[in-house]
Tab-separated table of C-alpha atoms in Angstrom:
chain	number	residue	atom	x	y	z
Q	28	UNK	CA	26.202	-5.721	-0.878
Q	29	UNK	CA	28.134	-8.318	-2.776
Q	30	UNK	CA	27.496	-11.947	-1.951
Q	31	UNK	CA	30.719	-12.073	0.083
Q	32	UNK	CA	29.864	-8.882	1.998
Q	33	UNK	CA	26.376	-10.179	2.697
Q	34	UNK	CA	27.679	-13.515	3.977
Q	35	UNK	CA	30.195	-11.748	6.226
Q	36	UNK	CA	27.448	-9.503	7.589
Q	37	UNK	CA	25.157	-12.468	8.258
Q	38	UNK	CA	27.941	-14.057	10.284
Q	39	UNK	CA	27.508	-11.279	12.829
Q	40	UNK	CA	23.702	-11.204	12.772
Q	41	UNK	CA	22.433	-13.959	15.049
Q	42	UNK	CA	19.172	-15.479	13.859
Q	43	UNK	CA	18.888	-13.589	10.567
Q	44	UNK	CA	18.676	-15.489	7.297
Q	45	UNK	CA	19.011	-14.362	3.709
Q	46	UNK	CA	16.158	-15.253	1.373
Q	47	UNK	CA	17.665	-15.087	-2.122
Q	48	UNK	CA	14.355	-15.438	-3.997
Q	49	UNK	CA	13.159	-12.209	-2.346
Q	50	UNK	CA	16.597	-10.658	-1.814
Q	51	UNK	CA	15.988	-9.827	1.827
Q	52	UNK	CA	17.065	-10.494	5.379
Q	53	UNK	CA	14.486	-12.235	7.570
Q	54	UNK	CA	14.060	-12.909	11.272
Q	55	UNK	CA	11.259	-13.727	13.670
Q	56	UNK	CA	11.580	-12.381	17.219
Q	57	UNK	CA	9.659	-14.068	20.056
Q	58	UNK	CA	8.853	-12.293	23.324
Q	59	UNK	CA	7.163	-13.280	26.573
Q	60	UNK	CA	4.378	-10.723	26.231
Q	61	UNK	CA	2.708	-8.377	23.782
Q	62	UNK	CA	4.090	-5.437	25.771
Q	63	UNK	CA	7.671	-6.628	25.266
Q	64	UNK	CA	7.052	-7.058	21.545
Q	65	UNK	CA	5.530	-3.579	21.338
Q	66	UNK	CA	8.466	-2.021	23.232
Q	67	UNK	CA	10.871	-3.717	20.822
Q	68	UNK	CA	8.940	-2.383	17.846
Q	69	UNK	CA	8.945	1.118	19.342
Q	70	UNK	CA	12.724	1.093	19.795
Q	71	UNK	CA	13.189	-0.347	16.312
Q	72	UNK	CA	10.869	2.253	14.786
Q	73	UNK	CA	12.932	5.077	16.293
Q	74	UNK	CA	16.108	3.572	14.849
Q	75	UNK	CA	14.423	3.100	11.472
Q	76	UNK	CA	13.509	6.792	11.479
Q	77	UNK	CA	17.081	7.737	12.412
Q	78	UNK	CA	18.443	5.626	9.551
Q	79	UNK	CA	15.608	6.688	7.223
Q	80	UNK	CA	15.245	3.007	6.422
Q	81	UNK	CA	12.048	1.190	7.325
Q	82	UNK	CA	11.351	-2.523	7.808
Q	83	UNK	CA	8.569	-4.636	6.415
Q	84	UNK	CA	7.238	-6.217	9.586
Q	85	UNK	CA	4.257	-7.610	11.392
Q	86	UNK	CA	3.281	-8.269	14.984
Q	87	UNK	CA	1.111	-11.084	16.272
Q	88	UNK	CA	0.826	-10.933	20.053
Q	89	UNK	CA	4.362	-11.834	21.218
Q	90	UNK	CA	5.920	-12.416	17.786
Q	91	UNK	CA	7.496	-9.801	15.518
Q	92	UNK	CA	8.383	-10.905	11.995
Q	93	UNK	CA	10.835	-8.683	10.128
Q	94	UNK	CA	12.002	-8.494	6.503
Q	95	UNK	CA	14.717	-6.062	5.496
Q	96	UNK	CA	15.658	-5.056	1.978
Q	97	UNK	CA	16.499	-1.827	0.223
Q	98	UNK	CA	13.737	-1.544	-2.351
Q	99	UNK	CA	15.319	1.168	-4.485
Q	100	UNK	CA	18.368	-1.029	-5.188
Q	101	UNK	CA	16.529	-4.349	-5.207
Q	102	UNK	CA	18.586	-6.080	-2.556
Q	103	UNK	CA	20.362	-5.997	0.780
Q	104	UNK	CA	22.529	-2.993	1.649
Q	105	UNK	CA	24.473	-1.770	4.661
Q	106	UNK	CA	21.302	-0.015	5.839
Q	107	UNK	CA	19.606	-3.395	6.223
Q	108	UNK	CA	22.592	-4.775	8.119
Q	109	UNK	CA	22.671	-1.732	10.413
Q	110	UNK	CA	18.976	-1.991	11.240
Q	111	UNK	CA	19.200	-5.767	11.766
Q	112	UNK	CA	22.130	-5.253	14.134
Q	113	UNK	CA	20.233	-2.607	16.103
Q	114	UNK	CA	17.181	-4.861	16.339
Q	115	UNK	CA	19.327	-7.688	17.699
Q	116	UNK	CA	20.706	-5.295	20.323
Q	117	UNK	CA	17.192	-4.178	21.310
Q	118	UNK	CA	16.118	-7.826	21.589
Q	119	UNK	CA	18.739	-8.581	24.240
């Protein structure tokens, strides 16, 4: 995405930030329980498979930390935006 496209996309992605030094989107999701975090990751994993686009993420009890970038182009693409949007929907 161009800088303008990326900024427009971020405007619709609550809680996500762009980290220019790593060229990725980043967000940390907080849940009440480990089970809620796991359910979120399960839903997100199914979407990642559907999109054939997989996050770099980690889980620590009730916290899921996510980084999204498209490695083969070295930056953020529409795939990252689509997965971030889906994750936000699953979080609600």
